Structures are given as structure tokens and as C-alpha cells.
GROMACS .gro file of C-alpha atoms in nm:
model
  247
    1UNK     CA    1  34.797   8.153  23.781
    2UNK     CA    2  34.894   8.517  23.800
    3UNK     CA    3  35.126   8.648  23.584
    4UNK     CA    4  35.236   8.930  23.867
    5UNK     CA    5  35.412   8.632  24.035
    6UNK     CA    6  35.692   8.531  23.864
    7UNK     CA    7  35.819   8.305  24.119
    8UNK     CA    8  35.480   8.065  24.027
    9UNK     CA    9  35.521   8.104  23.644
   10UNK     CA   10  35.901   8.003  23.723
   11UNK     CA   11  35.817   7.673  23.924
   12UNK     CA   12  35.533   7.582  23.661
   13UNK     CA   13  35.767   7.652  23.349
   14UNK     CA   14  36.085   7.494  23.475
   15UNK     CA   15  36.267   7.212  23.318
   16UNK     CA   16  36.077   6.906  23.324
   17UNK     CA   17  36.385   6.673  23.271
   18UNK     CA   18  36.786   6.727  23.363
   19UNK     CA   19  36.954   6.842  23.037
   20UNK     CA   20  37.210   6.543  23.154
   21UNK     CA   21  36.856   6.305  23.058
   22UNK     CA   22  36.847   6.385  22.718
   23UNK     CA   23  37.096   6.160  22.473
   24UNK     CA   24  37.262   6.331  22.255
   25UNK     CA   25  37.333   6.036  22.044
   26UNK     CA   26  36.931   6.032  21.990
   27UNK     CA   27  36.963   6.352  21.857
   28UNK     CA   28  37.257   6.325  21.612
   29UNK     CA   29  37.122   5.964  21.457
   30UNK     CA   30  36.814   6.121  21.300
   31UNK     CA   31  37.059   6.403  21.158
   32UNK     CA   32  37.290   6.148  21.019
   33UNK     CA   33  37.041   5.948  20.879
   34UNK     CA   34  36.881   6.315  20.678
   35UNK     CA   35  37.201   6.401  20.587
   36UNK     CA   36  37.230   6.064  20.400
   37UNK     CA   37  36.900   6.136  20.240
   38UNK     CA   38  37.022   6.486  20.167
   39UNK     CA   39  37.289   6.346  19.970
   40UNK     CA   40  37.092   6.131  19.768
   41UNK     CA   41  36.853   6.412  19.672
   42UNK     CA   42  37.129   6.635  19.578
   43UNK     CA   43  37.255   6.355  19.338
   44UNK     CA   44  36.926   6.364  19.175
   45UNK     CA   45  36.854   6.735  19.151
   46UNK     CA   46  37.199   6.860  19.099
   47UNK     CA   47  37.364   6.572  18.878
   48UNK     CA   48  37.040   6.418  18.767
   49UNK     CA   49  36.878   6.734  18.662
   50UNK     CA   50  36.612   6.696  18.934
   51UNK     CA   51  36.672   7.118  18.996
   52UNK     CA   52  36.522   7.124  18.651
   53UNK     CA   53  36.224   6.872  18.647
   54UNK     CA   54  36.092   7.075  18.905
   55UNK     CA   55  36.233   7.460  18.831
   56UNK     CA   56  36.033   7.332  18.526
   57UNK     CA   57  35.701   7.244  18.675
   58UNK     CA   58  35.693   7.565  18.843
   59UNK     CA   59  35.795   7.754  18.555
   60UNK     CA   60  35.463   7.608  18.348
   61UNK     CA   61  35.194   7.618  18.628
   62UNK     CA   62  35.101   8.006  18.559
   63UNK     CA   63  35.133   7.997  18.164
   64UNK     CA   64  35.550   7.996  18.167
   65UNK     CA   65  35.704   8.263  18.339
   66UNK     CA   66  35.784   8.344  18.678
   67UNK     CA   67  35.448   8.516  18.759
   68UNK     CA   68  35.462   8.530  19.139
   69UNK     CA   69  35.811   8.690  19.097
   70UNK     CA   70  35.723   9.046  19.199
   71UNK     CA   71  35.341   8.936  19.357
   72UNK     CA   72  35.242   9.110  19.678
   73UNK     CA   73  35.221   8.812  19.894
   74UNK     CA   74  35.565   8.650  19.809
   75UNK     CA   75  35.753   8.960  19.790
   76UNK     CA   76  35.546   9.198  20.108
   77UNK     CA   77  35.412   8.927  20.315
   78UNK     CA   78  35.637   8.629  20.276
   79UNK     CA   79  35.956   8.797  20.197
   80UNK     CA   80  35.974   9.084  20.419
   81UNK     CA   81  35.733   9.085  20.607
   82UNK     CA   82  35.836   8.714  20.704
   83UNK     CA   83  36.211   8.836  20.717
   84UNK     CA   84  36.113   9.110  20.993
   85UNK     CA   85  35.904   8.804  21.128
   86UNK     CA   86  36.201   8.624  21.234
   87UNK     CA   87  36.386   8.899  21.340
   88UNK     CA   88  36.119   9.054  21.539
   89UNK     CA   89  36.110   8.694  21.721
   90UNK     CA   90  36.477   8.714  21.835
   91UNK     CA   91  36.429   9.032  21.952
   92UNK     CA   92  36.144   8.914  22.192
   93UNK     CA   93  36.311   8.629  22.274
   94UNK     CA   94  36.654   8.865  22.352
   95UNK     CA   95  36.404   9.079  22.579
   96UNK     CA   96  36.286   8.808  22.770
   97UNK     CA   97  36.621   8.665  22.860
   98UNK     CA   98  36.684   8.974  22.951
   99UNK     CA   99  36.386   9.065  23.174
  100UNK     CA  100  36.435   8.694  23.355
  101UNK     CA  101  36.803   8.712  23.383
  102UNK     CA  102  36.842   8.880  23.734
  103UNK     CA  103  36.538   8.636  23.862
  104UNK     CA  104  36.700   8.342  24.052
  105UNK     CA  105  36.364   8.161  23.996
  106UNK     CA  106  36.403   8.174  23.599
  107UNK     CA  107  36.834   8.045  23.644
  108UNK     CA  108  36.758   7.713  23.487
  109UNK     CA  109  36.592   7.892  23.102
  110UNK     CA  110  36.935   8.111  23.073
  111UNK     CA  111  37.161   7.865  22.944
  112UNK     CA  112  36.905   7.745  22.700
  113UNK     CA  113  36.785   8.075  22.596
  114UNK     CA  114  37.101   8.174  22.481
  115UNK     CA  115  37.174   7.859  22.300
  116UNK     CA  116  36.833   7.936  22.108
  117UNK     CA  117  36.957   8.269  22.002
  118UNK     CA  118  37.320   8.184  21.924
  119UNK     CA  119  37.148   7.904  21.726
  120UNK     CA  120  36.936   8.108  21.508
  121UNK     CA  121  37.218   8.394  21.447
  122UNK     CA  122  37.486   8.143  21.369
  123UNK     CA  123  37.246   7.935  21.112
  124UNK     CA  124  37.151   8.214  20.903
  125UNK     CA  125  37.553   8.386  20.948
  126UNK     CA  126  37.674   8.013  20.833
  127UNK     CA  127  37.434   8.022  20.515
  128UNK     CA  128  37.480   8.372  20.447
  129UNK     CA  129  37.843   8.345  20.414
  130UNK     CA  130  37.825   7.978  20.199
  131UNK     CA  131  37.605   8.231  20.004
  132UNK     CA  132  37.828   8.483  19.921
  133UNK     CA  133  38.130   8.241  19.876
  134UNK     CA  134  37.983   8.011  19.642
  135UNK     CA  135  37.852   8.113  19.324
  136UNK     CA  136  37.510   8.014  19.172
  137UNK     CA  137  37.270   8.135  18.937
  138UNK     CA  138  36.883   8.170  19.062
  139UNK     CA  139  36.653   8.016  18.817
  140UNK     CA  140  36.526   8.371  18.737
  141UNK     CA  141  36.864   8.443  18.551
  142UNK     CA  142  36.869   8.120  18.330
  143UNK     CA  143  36.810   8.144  18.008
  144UNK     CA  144  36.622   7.851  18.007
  145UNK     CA  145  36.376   8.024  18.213
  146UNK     CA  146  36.353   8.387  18.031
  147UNK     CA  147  36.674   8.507  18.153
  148UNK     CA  148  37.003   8.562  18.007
  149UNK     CA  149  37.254   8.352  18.218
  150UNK     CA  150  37.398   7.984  18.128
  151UNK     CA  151  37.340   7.728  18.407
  152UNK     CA  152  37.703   7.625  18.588
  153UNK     CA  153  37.718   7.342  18.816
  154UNK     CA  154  37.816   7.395  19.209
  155UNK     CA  155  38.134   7.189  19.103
  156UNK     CA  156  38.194   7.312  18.824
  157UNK     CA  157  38.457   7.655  18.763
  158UNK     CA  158  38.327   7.991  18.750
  159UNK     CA  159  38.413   8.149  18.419
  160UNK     CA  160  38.610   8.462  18.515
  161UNK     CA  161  38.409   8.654  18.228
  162UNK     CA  162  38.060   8.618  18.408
  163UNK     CA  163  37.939   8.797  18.728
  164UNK     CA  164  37.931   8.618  19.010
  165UNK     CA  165  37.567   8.546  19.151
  166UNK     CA  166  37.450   8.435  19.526
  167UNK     CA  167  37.161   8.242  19.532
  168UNK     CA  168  37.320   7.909  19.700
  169UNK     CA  169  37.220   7.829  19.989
  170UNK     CA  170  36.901   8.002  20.025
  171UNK     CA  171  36.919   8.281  20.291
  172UNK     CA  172  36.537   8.393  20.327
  173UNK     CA  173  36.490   8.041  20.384
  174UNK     CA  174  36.727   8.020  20.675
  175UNK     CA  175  36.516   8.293  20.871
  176UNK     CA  176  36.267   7.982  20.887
  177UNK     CA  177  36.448   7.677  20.942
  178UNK     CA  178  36.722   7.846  21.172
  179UNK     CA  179  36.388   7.846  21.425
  180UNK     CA  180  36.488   7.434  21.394
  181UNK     CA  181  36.639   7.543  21.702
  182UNK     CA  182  36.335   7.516  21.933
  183UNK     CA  183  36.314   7.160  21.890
  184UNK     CA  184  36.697   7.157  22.125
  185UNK     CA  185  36.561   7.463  22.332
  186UNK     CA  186  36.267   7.246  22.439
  187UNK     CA  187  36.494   6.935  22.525
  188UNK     CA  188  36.633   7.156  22.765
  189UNK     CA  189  36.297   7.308  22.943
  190UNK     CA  190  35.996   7.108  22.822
  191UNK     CA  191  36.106   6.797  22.629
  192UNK     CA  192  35.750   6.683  22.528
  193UNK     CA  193  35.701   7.024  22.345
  194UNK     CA  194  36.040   6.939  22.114
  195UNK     CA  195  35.809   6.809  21.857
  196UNK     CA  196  35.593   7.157  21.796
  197UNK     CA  197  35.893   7.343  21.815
  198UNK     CA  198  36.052   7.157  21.525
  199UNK     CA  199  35.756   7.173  21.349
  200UNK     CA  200  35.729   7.515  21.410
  201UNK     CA  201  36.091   7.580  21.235
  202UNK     CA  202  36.016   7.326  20.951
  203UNK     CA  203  35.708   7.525  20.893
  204UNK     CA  204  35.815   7.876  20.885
  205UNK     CA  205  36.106   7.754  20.662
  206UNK     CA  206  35.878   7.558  20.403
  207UNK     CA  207  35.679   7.879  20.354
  208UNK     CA  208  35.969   8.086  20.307
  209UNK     CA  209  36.097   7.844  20.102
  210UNK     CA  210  35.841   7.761  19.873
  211UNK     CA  211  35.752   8.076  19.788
  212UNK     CA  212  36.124   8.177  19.699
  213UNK     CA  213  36.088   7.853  19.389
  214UNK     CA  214  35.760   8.018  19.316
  215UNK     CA  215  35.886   8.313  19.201
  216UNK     CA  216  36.197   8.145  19.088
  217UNK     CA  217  36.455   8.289  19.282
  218UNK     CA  218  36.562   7.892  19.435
  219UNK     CA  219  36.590   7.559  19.346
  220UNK     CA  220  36.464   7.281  19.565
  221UNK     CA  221  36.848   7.184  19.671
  222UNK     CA  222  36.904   7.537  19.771
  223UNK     CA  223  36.634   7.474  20.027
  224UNK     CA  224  36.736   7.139  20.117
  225UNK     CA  225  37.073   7.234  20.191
  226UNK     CA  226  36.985   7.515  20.411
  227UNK     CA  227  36.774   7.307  20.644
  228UNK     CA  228  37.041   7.080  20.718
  229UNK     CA  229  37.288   7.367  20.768
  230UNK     CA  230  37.034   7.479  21.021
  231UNK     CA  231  36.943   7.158  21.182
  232UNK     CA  232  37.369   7.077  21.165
  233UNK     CA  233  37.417   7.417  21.338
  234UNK     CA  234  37.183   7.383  21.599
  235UNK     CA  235  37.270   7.025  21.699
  236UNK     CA  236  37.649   7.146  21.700
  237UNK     CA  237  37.557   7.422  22.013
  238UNK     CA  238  37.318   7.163  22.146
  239UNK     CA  239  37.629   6.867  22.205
  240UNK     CA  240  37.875   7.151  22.253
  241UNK     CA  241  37.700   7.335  22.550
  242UNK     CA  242  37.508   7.003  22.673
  243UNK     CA  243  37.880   6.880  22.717
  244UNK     CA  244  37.979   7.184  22.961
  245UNK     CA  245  37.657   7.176  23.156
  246UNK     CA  246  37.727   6.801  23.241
  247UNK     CA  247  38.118   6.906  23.306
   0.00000   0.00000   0.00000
């Protein structure tokens, strides 16, 4: 198939099932059931110390100390390079909408190609903000880990004498898991592909995320909590704009 005829790569790579096939109710029950597992995680990490057991582990595996901190594959590669990563793939993915827009042929990947970008901007926005409204110490800063902070609980009050830190959710995370999104974007235009594109985002966001923990930035329930923001978020769009394209 030639890719100077747009009209054949349209009629090839058109939705494979109505949008108006898909149950939404399918999609929310695995979500409901994680969140219920997310919640009995975060009982053991953040009341049962769980945060610890494992900030621990981590801590001893290079000798005690956060030795992967300032490394050249968590902090060039993974961190910004993967940051730019994700960006760089909303850009192309912005391009192409707009290249297919005008094409009649290509009408039916609109909808869902802006539901994939809104998905991925409002994810990371929605952690971002948590982020900067909720204050946290990284395990860097502890002083049970070399640093010179004292560990406060998400519930518990911020004593007005100590800076305020962000490192709850985790944001560099997000850039990763907000591509959860695919896994709706190919219920809309190839249904039998959801499955790679969720693994895709789960992927991208475990590598982002486990190297963040490595060098001690995160611990394990920021992580967890930013993959069900980003699965939350993009299951919101998904019912909301499903809703108006059956209307």
C-alpha cells in the first residue's frame, strides 16, 4: 500500500468497531476494582510503613546511599531525555491531527485524536498541580536516608517552620503513564490494539518511575497514585466524549 494515497491508508486504518460498541461499564469495572487495590497498598506503604521497607531496600542495594541520584542514565536518558520523549510524542501526534484534519477520509480518527491529547495534557496538569498543593518530602531529604528533613505523613499538618517540598504525586512519572491513554484511543480506532497501547503507557511509566525510587527522589505510593490519576483521567474523557458521540 502506498503511502502517496491517503484515501487507501484511510479505509485500511479506520475504526474497526462503532465507538457506540465499546461498554463503558467494561472499562470503569477494572478501574474500580485497581482503585480498591490502590487503597489497600497505600494503607500498607503509607500507614504501615511499606514507603520505608522498600525506600529501605533501595537505599542498601549500592552500599547505602542514593548512588544513582545524579547517574547519567537516570538523570540524561531517563529523566530528560525521557521527559522530551513524551513531549516530543504529543507533538507528533498534534502534527498528525493536524495534517489529517482537512482529509474527509481520516473524519472518523479526529475525535479520538484529540481525546488522546487532551488525555495526556490533563493527566500530567492534574498531577502537577496535586504536586504543588500537597506537601511531601522525597526520600532524598529524609534524614533517615542522609538528608536533613523529618518524615510528615500526607495527613498529617505541615509545620509552618519547615519549607514546603513537592514530591507527591510523582510528575516525571506522569509523562509515562499519562500515555495510559492509548489503551481508550484504540477502543475508538482499532480495539484489538487497546492492549499494546496500555502496555505501552504502563511501560514508559514503570521506567520513569523506577528510576525516580532509584535515585530516591519517590516512594512507591507516589508512583502508584499517579497511575491511577492517569488511568482516572483518561477514563473520565473516554465516558465523557463517548457520551456526546452517541448523543
Amino acid at each position: 500500500m502506498s503511502l502517496s494515497n491517503p484515501h487507501a491508508l484511510a479505509i485500511a486504518y479506520a475504526p474497526s468497531t462503532p465507538v457506540s460498541h465499546v461498554q463503558f461499564d467494561a472499562c470503569l469495572r477494572p478501574w474500580c476494582i485497581a482503585l480498591a487495590i490502590y487503597l489497600l497498598a497505600m494503607t500498607w506503604l503509607m500507614l504501615g510503613e511499606g514507603d520505608f521497607v522498600i525506600a529501605d531496600w533501595l537505599y542498601a542495594l549500592r552500599g547505602g546511599g542514593w548512588r544513582l541520584r545524579e547517574h547519567w542514565l537516570t538523570v540524561g536518558v531517563i529523566h530528560k531525555d525521557g521527559k522530551m520523549l513524551s513531549q516530543l510524542m504529543w507533538l507528533g501526534t498534534a502534527i498528525f491531527t493536524g495534517i489529517i484534519w482537512h482529509r474527509p477520509e481520516w473524519r472518523a480518527w479526529r475525535r479520538p485524536l484529540l481525546i488522546l491529547m487532551a488525555s495526556v495534557v490533563l493527566a500530567t496538569g492534574v498531577v502537577a498541580m496535586i504536586k504543588h498543593a500537597v506537601p511531601m518530602q522525597c526520600p532524598w531529604g529524609l534524614q533517615r536516608y542522609g538528608g536533613s528533613g523529618m518524615h510528615i505523613g500526607l495527613f498529617e499538618a505541615w509545620p509552618v517552620n519547615i519549607p514546603r517540598n513537592a514530591c507527591f504525586p510523582a510528575a516525571h512519572a506522569s509523562s509515562g503513564f499519562a500515555w495510559i491513554a492509548l489503551f481508550f484511543f484504540f477502543l475508538h480506532v482499532r480495539p484489538h490494539w487497546r492492549w499494546w497501547g496500555l502496555g505501552f503507557g504502563l511501560a514508559m511509566g514503570t521506567v520513569f518511575a523506577a528510576s525516580q525510587e532509584l535515585r530516591g527522589a519517590h516512594f512507591l505510593s507516589h508512583d502508584l497514585t499517579t497511575i491511577m490519576i492517569c488511568w482516572g483521567v483518561s477514563l473520565l474523557l473516554y465516558g465523557v466524549f463517548r457520551g456526546r458521540a452517541q448523543a
